[in-house]
Each structure stands twice: as C-alpha cells, then as structure tokens.
Amino acid sequence: MAQYDMNPQTIADGILSLVNMEKGTRPLRLPLDAIAQGTDQEFITARAEIKAKWLSAYSN
C-alpha cells in the first residue's frame, strides 16, 4: 500500500472539479484511486453504457 501513497492534492483537485461543475453535470462517481490506475473509470463507463442499453430495451 505504501507505493500507492495518495497525494492529498489529487483528492483536493477532485473535490474542486466537482464543486466547479454545473448543477446536473456532476458524475455519479469520480474515481481518484491510484491503485486501479484508470481501470475504475473504464469500469464506470462500461457499466453506464450497459445500463443505458438495458434501460432502452425495457423502455420500449
């Protein structure tokens, strides 16, 4: 875990970016995880696409 010592500035920047977003545009999740190295965002995006496809199939 020591190799993934999170920089507090990364967390502060993430919070600031959320605060500066317009209402209604904030994401459900904003990953700041150094361990996942970006795969968490890939997972969130893929899940959102699958949910949209599922919703479309059940809405018609």
PDB file of C-alpha atoms in Angstrom:
ATOM      1  CA  MET A   1       0.000   0.000   0.000  1.00  0.00           C
ATOM      2  CA  ALA A   2       2.905   2.368   0.619  1.00  0.00           C
ATOM      3  CA  GLN A   3       3.691   2.557  -3.097  1.00  0.00           C
ATOM      4  CA  TYR A   4       0.176   3.954  -3.697  1.00  0.00           C
ATOM      5  CA  ASP A   5       0.501   6.749  -1.149  1.00  0.00           C
ATOM      6  CA  MET A   6      -2.286   9.076  -2.328  1.00  0.00           C
ATOM      7  CA  ASN A   7      -1.288  12.655  -2.846  1.00  0.00           C
ATOM      8  CA  PRO A   8      -3.724  14.857  -0.896  1.00  0.00           C
ATOM      9  CA  GLN A   9      -3.597  17.349  -3.767  1.00  0.00           C
ATOM     10  CA  THR A  10      -5.183  14.743  -6.058  1.00  0.00           C
ATOM     11  CA  ILE A  11      -8.130  14.469  -3.689  1.00  0.00           C
ATOM     12  CA  ALA A  12      -8.407  18.249  -3.321  1.00  0.00           C
ATOM     13  CA  ASP A  13      -8.335  18.680  -7.105  1.00  0.00           C
ATOM     14  CA  GLY A  14     -11.068  16.054  -7.500  1.00  0.00           C
ATOM     15  CA  ILE A  15     -13.297  17.802  -4.979  1.00  0.00           C
ATOM     16  CA  LEU A  16     -12.663  21.184  -6.595  1.00  0.00           C
ATOM     17  CA  SER A  17     -13.556  19.824 -10.026  1.00  0.00           C
ATOM     18  CA  LEU A  18     -16.861  18.524  -8.637  1.00  0.00           C
ATOM     19  CA  VAL A  19     -17.642  21.843  -6.948  1.00  0.00           C
ATOM     20  CA  ASN A  20     -16.922  23.756 -10.156  1.00  0.00           C
ATOM     21  CA  MET A  21     -19.215  21.593 -12.316  1.00  0.00           C
ATOM     22  CA  GLU A  22     -22.631  22.980 -13.163  1.00  0.00           C
ATOM     23  CA  LYS A  23     -25.628  21.509 -11.378  1.00  0.00           C
ATOM     24  CA  GLY A  24     -26.858  18.430 -13.167  1.00  0.00           C
ATOM     25  CA  THR A  25     -23.499  17.660 -14.767  1.00  0.00           C
ATOM     26  CA  ARG A  26     -21.752  16.094 -11.782  1.00  0.00           C
ATOM     27  CA  PRO A  27     -20.989  12.406 -12.284  1.00  0.00           C
ATOM     28  CA  LEU A  28     -22.403   9.726 -10.026  1.00  0.00           C
ATOM     29  CA  ARG A  29     -18.858   8.555  -9.315  1.00  0.00           C
ATOM     30  CA  LEU A  30     -15.490  10.284  -9.657  1.00  0.00           C
ATOM     31  CA  PRO A  31     -12.616   7.852  -9.192  1.00  0.00           C
ATOM     32  CA  LEU A  32      -9.449   9.178  -7.600  1.00  0.00           C
ATOM     33  CA  ASP A  33      -7.970   5.747  -6.951  1.00  0.00           C
ATOM     34  CA  ALA A  34      -4.238   5.436  -7.620  1.00  0.00           C
ATOM     35  CA  ILE A  35      -4.303   1.650  -7.247  1.00  0.00           C
ATOM     36  CA  ALA A  36      -6.708   0.962 -10.121  1.00  0.00           C
ATOM     37  CA  GLN A  37      -4.649   3.161 -12.481  1.00  0.00           C
ATOM     38  CA  GLY A  38      -7.623   4.248 -14.586  1.00  0.00           C
ATOM     39  CA  THR A  39      -9.387   0.905 -14.864  1.00  0.00           C
ATOM     40  CA  ASP A  40     -12.016   2.112 -12.412  1.00  0.00           C
ATOM     41  CA  GLN A  41     -13.087   4.840 -14.865  1.00  0.00           C
ATOM     42  CA  GLU A  42     -13.183   2.255 -17.650  1.00  0.00           C
ATOM     43  CA  PHE A  43     -15.448   0.089 -15.495  1.00  0.00           C
ATOM     44  CA  ILE A  44     -17.751   3.005 -14.620  1.00  0.00           C
ATOM     45  CA  THR A  45     -18.061   3.982 -18.292  1.00  0.00           C
ATOM     46  CA  ALA A  46     -18.757   0.417 -19.450  1.00  0.00           C
ATOM     47  CA  ARG A  47     -21.339  -0.070 -16.705  1.00  0.00           C
ATOM     48  CA  ALA A  48     -23.128   3.160 -17.658  1.00  0.00           C
ATOM     49  CA  GLU A  49     -23.237   2.103 -21.319  1.00  0.00           C
ATOM     50  CA  ILE A  50     -24.642  -1.323 -20.420  1.00  0.00           C
ATOM     51  CA  LYS A  51     -27.258   0.233 -18.099  1.00  0.00           C
ATOM     52  CA  ALA A  52     -28.345   2.632 -20.870  1.00  0.00           C
ATOM     53  CA  LYS A  53     -28.670  -0.261 -23.312  1.00  0.00           C
ATOM     54  CA  TRP A  54     -30.649  -2.291 -20.751  1.00  0.00           C
ATOM     55  CA  LEU A  55     -32.939   0.644 -19.970  1.00  0.00           C
ATOM     56  CA  SER A  56     -33.564   1.224 -23.665  1.00  0.00           C
ATOM     57  CA  ALA A  57     -34.558  -2.421 -24.143  1.00  0.00           C
ATOM     58  CA  TYR A  58     -37.027  -2.340 -21.241  1.00  0.00           C
ATOM     59  CA  SER A  59     -38.442   1.124 -22.002  1.00  0.00           C
ATOM     60  CA  ASN A  60     -39.878   0.311 -25.394  1.00  0.00           C
TER      61      ASN A  60
END
